[in-house]
Amino acid sequence: MKCQASAMPLRPNTTKTNVLLLGVTGGIASGKTTVANLFADLGAAIIDFDIIARQVVEPGTPCFGEIIEFFGQGIVDIDGHLDRKMLSGIVFEDKEKRKKLEGILHPRIFDIFISRTNEITKNDPDAIIQAVIPLLFEAGLQHLVHKTLVVYVPREKQIERLIKRDKITGDQAAKILKAQLPIDEKAGMADFVINNENALDETKGQVEELWQKLKQIQAIP
Ligand code: ATP
């Protein structure tokens, strides 16, 4: 079975509900997961595209088979899993191969996103659902959600947290950042921005404020 769908899917159909889909994005290590968890504490659901992207390439899945067919057995590690780091390295250097990989992964990821949204909506037609999508703007996926939120930290702080968390050098961190849209640019494209530069309590205050705003948006008929 092929895992590719024929067309780019649109946003999940939430028209007969009061569901609000919030696309949560930012730069690497800017605090997307941290902020999404703070919203979850207030009652929001989370659909994390990074987690889905890992699930769809587990051994035995249709996407796993298609990736090996195209990239070869060398892309499988000794445990039989996809070597995601090697694959990232290959597509980082080769635009055509990146497009091929996206063509395999994206339709399956979107299918899962739609089915999870439908599942959550069935249980709670007033849900606020966070779609955590690291490369939302780079991939032009704004159409999948109603509103977008950028979790912002200044570039220097982003590099500092990335080095600390992933135990990498400053040069490696700078190279990773270079492959993404600058975070200031993303902030300018978003409906909402949360500044996660300071202590977590300060971020929490902004999350609570935005939560009230989202509830007000939902209340508008
Ligand atoms: P990724 O891009 O890798 O998915 P992310 O954007 O989800 O990362 P987090 O994992 O939430 O970012 O945060 C990155 C790191 O920064 C983590 O180690 C986290 O504990 C830390 N961090 C997040 N927010 C703050 C904060 N306000 N103060 C101090 N450290 C923070």
PDB file of C-alpha atoms and ligand atoms in Angstrom:
ATOM      1  CA  MET A   1       0.000   0.000   0.000  1.00  0.00           C
ATOM      2  CA  LYS A   2       1.313   3.455  -0.881  1.00  0.00           C
ATOM      3  CA  CYS A   3       1.120   6.053   1.879  1.00  0.00           C
ATOM      4  CA  GLN A   4       0.889   9.012  -0.454  1.00  0.00           C
ATOM      5  CA  ALA A   5      -2.429  10.788  -0.915  1.00  0.00           C
ATOM      6  CA  SER A   6      -3.357  12.532  -4.115  1.00  0.00           C
ATOM      7  CA  ALA A   7      -3.922  16.090  -2.950  1.00  0.00           C
ATOM      8  CA  MET A   8      -2.835  18.508  -0.252  1.00  0.00           C
ATOM      9  CA  PRO A   9      -5.506  18.335   2.469  1.00  0.00           C
ATOM     10  CA  LEU A  10      -7.267  21.397   3.733  1.00  0.00           C
ATOM     11  CA  ARG A  11      -7.882  22.286   7.345  1.00  0.00           C
ATOM     12  CA  PRO A  12      -9.934  19.716   9.282  1.00  0.00           C
ATOM     13  CA  ASN A  13     -13.606  20.505   8.908  1.00  0.00           C
ATOM     14  CA  THR A  14     -14.674  22.155  12.166  1.00  0.00           C
ATOM     15  CA  THR A  15     -17.434  24.332  10.720  1.00  0.00           C
ATOM     16  CA  LYS A  16     -20.298  22.786  12.723  1.00  0.00           C
ATOM     17  CA  THR A  17     -18.355  23.031  15.981  1.00  0.00           C
ATOM     18  CA  ASN A  18     -16.817  25.716  18.133  1.00  0.00           C
ATOM     19  CA  VAL A  19     -13.344  24.169  17.887  1.00  0.00           C
ATOM     20  CA  LEU A  20     -10.395  26.518  17.565  1.00  0.00           C
ATOM     21  CA  LEU A  21      -7.203  25.195  15.962  1.00  0.00           C
ATOM     22  CA  LEU A  22      -4.103  27.032  17.147  1.00  0.00           C
ATOM     23  CA  GLY A  23      -0.887  26.436  15.205  1.00  0.00           C
ATOM     24  CA  VAL A  24       1.991  26.645  17.689  1.00  0.00           C
ATOM     25  CA  THR A  25       5.397  27.306  16.199  1.00  0.00           C
ATOM     26  CA  GLY A  26       8.678  29.104  16.859  1.00  0.00           C
ATOM     27  CA  GLY A  27      12.352  28.351  16.465  1.00  0.00           C
ATOM     28  CA  ILE A  28      14.187  25.258  17.603  1.00  0.00           C
ATOM     29  CA  ALA A  29      14.356  25.205  21.420  1.00  0.00           C
ATOM     30  CA  SER A  30      12.327  28.414  21.705  1.00  0.00           C
ATOM     31  CA  GLY A  31       9.905  26.690  24.090  1.00  0.00           C
ATOM     32  CA  LYS A  32       7.057  25.320  21.914  1.00  0.00           C
ATOM     33  CA  THR A  33       6.651  22.184  24.042  1.00  0.00           C
ATOM     34  CA  THR A  34       6.944  24.163  27.264  1.00  0.00           C
ATOM     35  CA  VAL A  35       4.230  26.599  26.170  1.00  0.00           C
ATOM     36  CA  ALA A  36       1.995  23.846  24.730  1.00  0.00           C
ATOM     37  CA  ASN A  37       2.139  22.076  28.098  1.00  0.00           C
ATOM     38  CA  LEU A  38       1.135  25.287  29.896  1.00  0.00           C
ATOM     39  CA  PHE A  39      -1.907  25.571  27.584  1.00  0.00           C
ATOM     40  CA  ALA A  40      -2.656  21.887  28.197  1.00  0.00           C
ATOM     41  CA  ASP A  41      -2.772  22.632  31.946  1.00  0.00           C
ATOM     42  CA  LEU A  42      -5.608  25.070  31.141  1.00  0.00           C
ATOM     43  CA  GLY A  43      -7.478  22.452  29.106  1.00  0.00           C
ATOM     44  CA  ALA A  44      -6.109  22.670  25.543  1.00  0.00           C
ATOM     45  CA  ALA A  45      -5.428  19.529  23.548  1.00  0.00           C
ATOM     46  CA  ILE A  46      -2.047  18.952  21.856  1.00  0.00           C
ATOM     47  CA  ILE A  47      -1.331  17.389  18.485  1.00  0.00           C
ATOM     48  CA  ASP A  48       2.455  17.364  18.061  1.00  0.00           C
ATOM     49  CA  PHE A  49       3.604  17.038  14.453  1.00  0.00           C
ATOM     50  CA  ASP A  50       7.109  15.994  15.544  1.00  0.00           C
ATOM     51  CA  ILE A  51       5.668  13.010  17.399  1.00  0.00           C
ATOM     52  CA  ILE A  52       3.436  12.083  14.447  1.00  0.00           C
ATOM     53  CA  ALA A  53       6.439  12.407  12.095  1.00  0.00           C
ATOM     54  CA  ARG A  54       8.274   9.807  14.184  1.00  0.00           C
ATOM     55  CA  GLN A  55       5.271   7.475  14.358  1.00  0.00           C
ATOM     56  CA  VAL A  56       4.678   7.372  10.601  1.00  0.00           C
ATOM     57  CA  VAL A  57       8.200   6.061   9.918  1.00  0.00           C
ATOM     58  CA  GLU A  58       8.229   3.252  12.449  1.00  0.00           C
ATOM     59  CA  PRO A  59       9.387  -0.086  11.008  1.00  0.00           C
ATOM     60  CA  GLY A  60       6.635  -1.822   9.074  1.00  0.00           C
ATOM     61  CA  THR A  61       4.694   1.320   8.209  1.00  0.00           C
ATOM     62  CA  PRO A  62       3.977   2.166   4.557  1.00  0.00           C
ATOM     63  CA  CYS A  63       6.103   5.343   4.789  1.00  0.00           C
ATOM     64  CA  PHE A  64       9.045   3.343   6.195  1.00  0.00           C
ATOM     65  CA  GLY A  65       8.848   1.029   3.164  1.00  0.00           C
ATOM     66  CA  GLU A  66       8.648   3.877   0.682  1.00  0.00           C
ATOM     67  CA  ILE A  67      11.572   5.737   2.209  1.00  0.00           C
ATOM     68  CA  ILE A  68      13.777   2.643   2.008  1.00  0.00           C
ATOM     69  CA  GLU A  69      12.648   2.034  -1.561  1.00  0.00           C
ATOM     70  CA  PHE A  70      13.866   5.516  -2.492  1.00  0.00           C
ATOM     71  CA  PHE A  71      16.845   6.127  -0.166  1.00  0.00           C
ATOM     72  CA  GLY A  72      18.109   2.529   0.092  1.00  0.00           C
ATOM     73  CA  GLN A  73      18.764   0.104   2.978  1.00  0.00           C
ATOM     74  CA  GLY A  74      21.713   2.242   4.136  1.00  0.00           C
ATOM     75  CA  ILE A  75      19.206   4.542   5.793  1.00  0.00           C
ATOM     76  CA  VAL A  76      18.247   1.832   8.332  1.00  0.00           C
ATOM     77  CA  ASP A  77      20.239   1.581  11.594  1.00  0.00           C
ATOM     78  CA  ILE A  78      21.378  -1.677  13.263  1.00  0.00           C
ATOM     79  CA  ASP A  79      18.133  -1.855  15.285  1.00  0.00           C
ATOM     80  CA  GLY A  80      16.075  -1.831  12.098  1.00  0.00           C
ATOM     81  CA  HIS A  81      14.795   1.729  12.608  1.00  0.00           C
ATOM     82  CA  LEU A  82      15.102   4.605  10.224  1.00  0.00           C
ATOM     83  CA  ASP A  83      18.297   6.561  10.871  1.00  0.00           C
ATOM     84  CA  ARG A  84      16.512   9.919  11.100  1.00  0.00           C
ATOM     85  CA  LYS A  85      19.741  11.820  11.715  1.00  0.00           C
ATOM     86  CA  MET A  86      21.326  10.415   8.544  1.00  0.00           C
ATOM     87  CA  LEU A  87      18.151  11.104   6.588  1.00  0.00           C
ATOM     88  CA  SER A  88      18.051  14.712   7.854  1.00  0.00           C
ATOM     89  CA  GLY A  89      21.672  15.107   6.764  1.00  0.00           C
ATOM     90  CA  ILE A  90      20.881  13.847   3.252  1.00  0.00           C
ATOM     91  CA  VAL A  91      17.827  16.031   2.674  1.00  0.00           C
ATOM     92  CA  PHE A  92      19.507  19.039   4.296  1.00  0.00           C
ATOM     93  CA  GLU A  93      21.979  19.016   1.406  1.00  0.00           C
ATOM     94  CA  ASP A  94      19.622  18.039  -1.432  1.00  0.00           C
ATOM     95  CA  LYS A  95      16.416  19.950  -2.203  1.00  0.00           C
ATOM     96  CA  GLU A  96      15.037  17.335  -4.637  1.00  0.00           C
ATOM     97  CA  LYS A  97      15.458  14.550  -2.093  1.00  0.00           C
ATOM     98  CA  ARG A  98      13.850  16.720   0.570  1.00  0.00           C
ATOM     99  CA  LYS A  99      10.826  17.242  -1.684  1.00  0.00           C
ATOM    100  CA  LYS A 100      10.602  13.488  -2.260  1.00  0.00           C
ATOM    101  CA  LEU A 101      10.728  12.802   1.474  1.00  0.00           C
ATOM    102  CA  GLU A 102       8.077  15.444   2.164  1.00  0.00           C
ATOM    103  CA  GLY A 103       5.911  13.911  -0.551  1.00  0.00           C
ATOM    104  CA  ILE A 104       6.046  10.613   1.300  1.00  0.00           C
ATOM    105  CA  LEU A 105       5.575  11.948   4.830  1.00  0.00           C
ATOM    106  CA  HIS A 106       3.255  14.931   4.630  1.00  0.00           C
ATOM    107  CA  PRO A 107       0.071  13.280   3.329  1.00  0.00           C
ATOM    108  CA  ARG A 108       0.236  10.615   6.055  1.00  0.00           C
ATOM    109  CA  ILE A 109       0.966  13.208   8.755  1.00  0.00           C
ATOM    110  CA  PHE A 110      -1.981  15.330   7.556  1.00  0.00           C
ATOM    111  CA  ASP A 111      -4.289  12.293   7.578  1.00  0.00           C
ATOM    112  CA  ILE A 112      -3.390  11.588  11.194  1.00  0.00           C
ATOM    113  CA  PHE A 113      -3.806  15.263  12.099  1.00  0.00           C
ATOM    114  CA  ILE A 114      -7.321  15.267  10.639  1.00  0.00           C
ATOM    115  CA  SER A 115      -8.352  12.048  12.335  1.00  0.00           C
ATOM    116  CA  ARG A 116      -7.007  13.200  15.752  1.00  0.00           C
ATOM    117  CA  THR A 117      -8.785  16.544  15.339  1.00  0.00           C
ATOM    118  CA  ASN A 118     -12.036  14.731  14.532  1.00  0.00           C
ATOM    119  CA  GLU A 119     -11.609  12.453  17.539  1.00  0.00           C
ATOM    120  CA  ILE A 120     -11.003  15.377  19.936  1.00  0.00           C
ATOM    121  CA  THR A 121     -13.868  17.365  18.378  1.00  0.00           C
ATOM    122  CA  LYS A 122     -16.272  14.461  18.836  1.00  0.00           C
ATOM    123  CA  ASN A 123     -15.601  14.439  22.577  1.00  0.00           C
ATOM    124  CA  ASP A 124     -15.427  18.216  22.986  1.00  0.00           C
ATOM    125  CA  PRO A 125     -16.989  20.469  20.334  1.00  0.00           C
ATOM    126  CA  ASP A 126     -15.618  23.502  22.255  1.00  0.00           C
ATOM    127  CA  ALA A 127     -12.017  22.297  22.281  1.00  0.00           C
ATOM    128  CA  ILE A 128      -8.988  24.480  21.740  1.00  0.00           C
ATOM    129  CA  ILE A 129      -6.553  22.253  19.869  1.00  0.00           C
ATOM    130  CA  GLN A 130      -2.878  23.112  19.590  1.00  0.00           C
ATOM    131  CA  ALA A 131      -1.167  21.824  16.471  1.00  0.00           C
ATOM    132  CA  VAL A 132       2.524  22.059  17.358  1.00  0.00           C
ATOM    133  CA  ILE A 133       4.232  22.439  13.983  1.00  0.00           C
ATOM    134  CA  PRO A 134       7.924  23.438  14.159  1.00  0.00           C
ATOM    135  CA  LEU A 135       8.208  24.429  10.474  1.00  0.00           C
ATOM    136  CA  LEU A 136       4.664  25.792  10.068  1.00  0.00           C
ATOM    137  CA  PHE A 137       5.737  28.947   8.193  1.00  0.00           C
ATOM    138  CA  GLU A 138       8.645  27.365   6.281  1.00  0.00           C
ATOM    139  CA  ALA A 139       6.257  24.714   4.934  1.00  0.00           C
ATOM    140  CA  GLY A 140       3.418  27.207   4.351  1.00  0.00           C
ATOM    141  CA  LEU A 141       0.966  25.308   6.541  1.00  0.00           C
ATOM    142  CA  GLN A 142      -0.956  28.290   7.932  1.00  0.00           C
ATOM    143  CA  HIS A 143      -4.049  27.058   6.087  1.00  0.00           C
ATOM    144  CA  LEU A 144      -4.278  24.047   8.423  1.00  0.00           C
ATOM    145  CA  VAL A 145      -5.184  26.145  11.469  1.00  0.00           C
ATOM    146  CA  HIS A 146      -7.418  29.077  12.446  1.00  0.00           C
ATOM    147  CA  LYS A 147      -4.795  31.106  14.331  1.00  0.00           C
ATOM    148  CA  THR A 148      -1.021  30.988  14.646  1.00  0.00           C
ATOM    149  CA  LEU A 149       1.169  31.486  17.704  1.00  0.00           C
ATOM    150  CA  VAL A 150       4.928  31.989  17.724  1.00  0.00           C
ATOM    151  CA  VAL A 151       6.804  31.105  20.885  1.00  0.00           C
ATOM    152  CA  TYR A 152       9.569  33.675  20.757  1.00  0.00           C
ATOM    153  CA  VAL A 153      12.984  34.018  22.335  1.00  0.00           C
ATOM    154  CA  PRO A 154      15.741  36.283  21.034  1.00  0.00           C
ATOM    155  CA  ARG A 155      18.240  34.440  18.838  1.00  0.00           C
ATOM    156  CA  GLU A 156      21.041  34.591  21.449  1.00  0.00           C
ATOM    157  CA  LYS A 157      18.804  32.992  24.099  1.00  0.00           C
ATOM    158  CA  GLN A 158      17.653  30.373  21.605  1.00  0.00           C
ATOM    159  CA  ILE A 159      21.271  29.402  20.889  1.00  0.00           C
ATOM    160  CA  GLU A 160      22.089  29.372  24.597  1.00  0.00           C
ATOM    161  CA  ARG A 161      19.189  26.992  25.423  1.00  0.00           C
ATOM    162  CA  LEU A 162      19.908  24.790  22.412  1.00  0.00           C
ATOM    163  CA  ILE A 163      23.575  24.377  23.398  1.00  0.00           C
ATOM    164  CA  LYS A 164      22.584  23.578  26.988  1.00  0.00           C
ATOM    165  CA  ARG A 165      19.798  21.127  26.139  1.00  0.00           C
ATOM    166  CA  ASP A 166      21.390  19.245  23.229  1.00  0.00           C
ATOM    167  CA  LYS A 167      25.005  19.550  24.430  1.00  0.00           C
ATOM    168  CA  ILE A 168      26.241  20.898  21.108  1.00  0.00           C
ATOM    169  CA  THR A 169      28.714  23.624  20.171  1.00  0.00           C
ATOM    170  CA  GLY A 170      27.833  27.216  19.310  1.00  0.00           C
ATOM    171  CA  ASP A 171      28.807  26.562  15.679  1.00  0.00           C
ATOM    172  CA  GLN A 172      26.500  23.543  15.446  1.00  0.00           C
ATOM    173  CA  ALA A 173      23.647  25.546  16.982  1.00  0.00           C
ATOM    174  CA  ALA A 174      24.198  28.414  14.537  1.00  0.00           C
ATOM    175  CA  LYS A 175      24.148  25.963  11.590  1.00  0.00           C
ATOM    176  CA  ILE A 176      20.828  24.471  12.728  1.00  0.00           C
ATOM    177  CA  LEU A 177      19.313  27.927  13.097  1.00  0.00           C
ATOM    178  CA  LYS A 178      20.455  28.898   9.619  1.00  0.00           C
ATOM    179  CA  ALA A 179      18.159  26.257   8.109  1.00  0.00           C
ATOM    180  CA  GLN A 180      15.084  27.871   9.697  1.00  0.00           C
ATOM    181  CA  LEU A 181      13.400  31.191   9.050  1.00  0.00           C
ATOM    182  CA  PRO A 182      14.766  33.768  11.523  1.00  0.00           C
ATOM    183  CA  ILE A 183      12.569  33.764  14.616  1.00  0.00           C
ATOM    184  CA  ASP A 184      11.946  37.535  14.379  1.00  0.00           C
ATOM    185  CA  GLU A 185      10.514  37.008  10.906  1.00  0.00           C
ATOM    186  CA  LYS A 186       8.227  34.255  12.169  1.00  0.00           C
ATOM    187  CA  ALA A 187       7.041  36.485  15.019  1.00  0.00           C
ATOM    188  CA  GLY A 188       6.030  39.077  12.431  1.00  0.00           C
ATOM    189  CA  MET A 189       3.897  36.522  10.575  1.00  0.00           C
ATOM    190  CA  ALA A 190       1.960  35.198  13.591  1.00  0.00           C
ATOM    191  CA  ASP A 191      -1.451  36.169  14.986  1.00  0.00           C
ATOM    192  CA  PHE A 192      -0.040  35.899  18.512  1.00  0.00           C
ATOM    193  CA  VAL A 193       3.423  35.938  20.051  1.00  0.00           C
ATOM    194  CA  ILE A 194       4.433  34.662  23.483  1.00  0.00           C
ATOM    195  CA  ASN A 195       7.790  35.903  24.696  1.00  0.00           C
ATOM    196  CA  ASN A 196       9.490  32.989  26.450  1.00  0.00           C
ATOM    197  CA  GLU A 197      12.729  34.823  27.132  1.00  0.00           C
ATOM    198  CA  ASN A 198      12.332  35.167  30.880  1.00  0.00           C
ATOM    199  CA  ALA A 199      11.325  33.003  33.836  1.00  0.00           C
ATOM    200  CA  LEU A 200       8.624  30.409  33.309  1.00  0.00           C
ATOM    201  CA  ASP A 201       6.210  32.264  35.595  1.00  0.00           C
ATOM    202  CA  GLU A 202       6.279  35.210  33.220  1.00  0.00           C
ATOM    203  CA  THR A 203       5.532  32.917  30.272  1.00  0.00           C
ATOM    204  CA  LYS A 204       2.702  31.332  32.249  1.00  0.00           C
ATOM    205  CA  GLY A 205       1.110  34.762  32.772  1.00  0.00           C
ATOM    206  CA  GLN A 206       1.141  35.391  29.001  1.00  0.00           C
ATOM    207  CA  VAL A 207      -0.336  31.943  28.353  1.00  0.00           C
ATOM    208  CA  GLU A 208      -3.205  32.615  30.753  1.00  0.00           C
ATOM    209  CA  GLU A 209      -3.877  35.971  29.117  1.00  0.00           C
ATOM    210  CA  LEU A 210      -3.914  34.464  25.620  1.00  0.00           C
ATOM    211  CA  TRP A 211      -6.134  31.611  26.819  1.00  0.00           C
ATOM    212  CA  GLN A 212      -8.782  34.174  27.818  1.00  0.00           C
ATOM    213  CA  LYS A 213      -8.429  35.858  24.437  1.00  0.00           C
ATOM    214  CA  LEU A 214      -8.896  32.551  22.600  1.00  0.00           C
ATOM    215  CA  LYS A 215     -12.005  31.838  24.657  1.00  0.00           C
ATOM    216  CA  GLN A 216     -13.361  35.264  23.661  1.00  0.00           C
ATOM    217  CA  ILE A 217     -12.655  34.527  19.980  1.00  0.00           C
ATOM    218  CA  GLN A 218     -14.563  31.255  20.361  1.00  0.00           C
ATOM    219  CA  ALA A 219     -17.510  33.081  21.913  1.00  0.00           C
ATOM    220  CA  ILE A 220     -17.954  35.287  18.824  1.00  0.00           C
ATOM    221  CA  PRO A 221     -20.757  33.700  16.785  1.00  0.00           C
TER     222      PRO A 221
HETATM  223  P1  ATP B   1      12.266  21.783  19.860  1.00  0.00           P
HETATM  224  O1  ATP B   1      12.398  22.828  18.809  1.00  0.00           O
HETATM  225  O2  ATP B   1      13.513  20.976  19.957  1.00  0.00           O
HETATM  226  O3  ATP B   1      11.033  20.947  19.719  1.00  0.00           O
HETATM  227  P2  ATP B   1      10.931  23.422  21.816  1.00  0.00           P
HETATM  228  O4  ATP B   1      10.705  24.664  21.028  1.00  0.00           O
HETATM  229  O5  ATP B   1       9.740  22.545  22.038  1.00  0.00           O
HETATM  230  O6  ATP B   1      12.150  22.581  21.273  1.00  0.00           O
HETATM  231  P3  ATP B   1      11.371  23.263  24.642  1.00  0.00           P
HETATM  232  O7  ATP B   1      11.828  21.845  24.583  1.00  0.00           O
HETATM  233  O8  ATP B   1      10.030  23.543  25.225  1.00  0.00           O
HETATM  234  O9  ATP B   1      11.516  23.928  23.207  1.00  0.00           O
HETATM  235  O10 ATP B   1      12.433  24.163  25.416  1.00  0.00           O
HETATM  236  C1  ATP B   1      13.803  24.157  25.037  1.00  0.00           C
HETATM  237  C2  ATP B   1      14.681  24.134  26.285  1.00  0.00           C
HETATM  238  O11 ATP B   1      14.568  25.379  26.968  1.00  0.00           O
HETATM  239  C3  ATP B   1      14.288  23.055  27.282  1.00  0.00           C
HETATM  240  O12 ATP B   1      15.451  22.553  27.880  1.00  0.00           O
HETATM  241  C4  ATP B   1      13.414  23.811  28.285  1.00  0.00           C
HETATM  242  O13 ATP B   1      13.438  23.215  29.556  1.00  0.00           O
HETATM  243  C5  ATP B   1      14.074  25.186  28.290  1.00  0.00           C
HETATM  244  N1  ATP B   1      13.130  26.287  28.565  1.00  0.00           N
HETATM  245  C6  ATP B   1      11.947  26.509  27.969  1.00  0.00           C
HETATM  246  N2  ATP B   1      11.367  27.620  28.439  1.00  0.00           N
HETATM  247  C7  ATP B   1      12.206  28.126  29.362  1.00  0.00           C
HETATM  248  C8  ATP B   1      12.175  29.280  30.216  1.00  0.00           C
HETATM  249  N3  ATP B   1      11.178  30.162  30.200  1.00  0.00           N
HETATM  250  N4  ATP B   1      13.226  29.464  31.051  1.00  0.00           N
HETATM  251  C9  ATP B   1      14.271  28.610  31.078  1.00  0.00           C
HETATM  252  N5  ATP B   1      14.369  27.508  30.293  1.00  0.00           N
HETATM  253  C10 ATP B   1      13.347  27.269  29.452  1.00  0.00           C
END
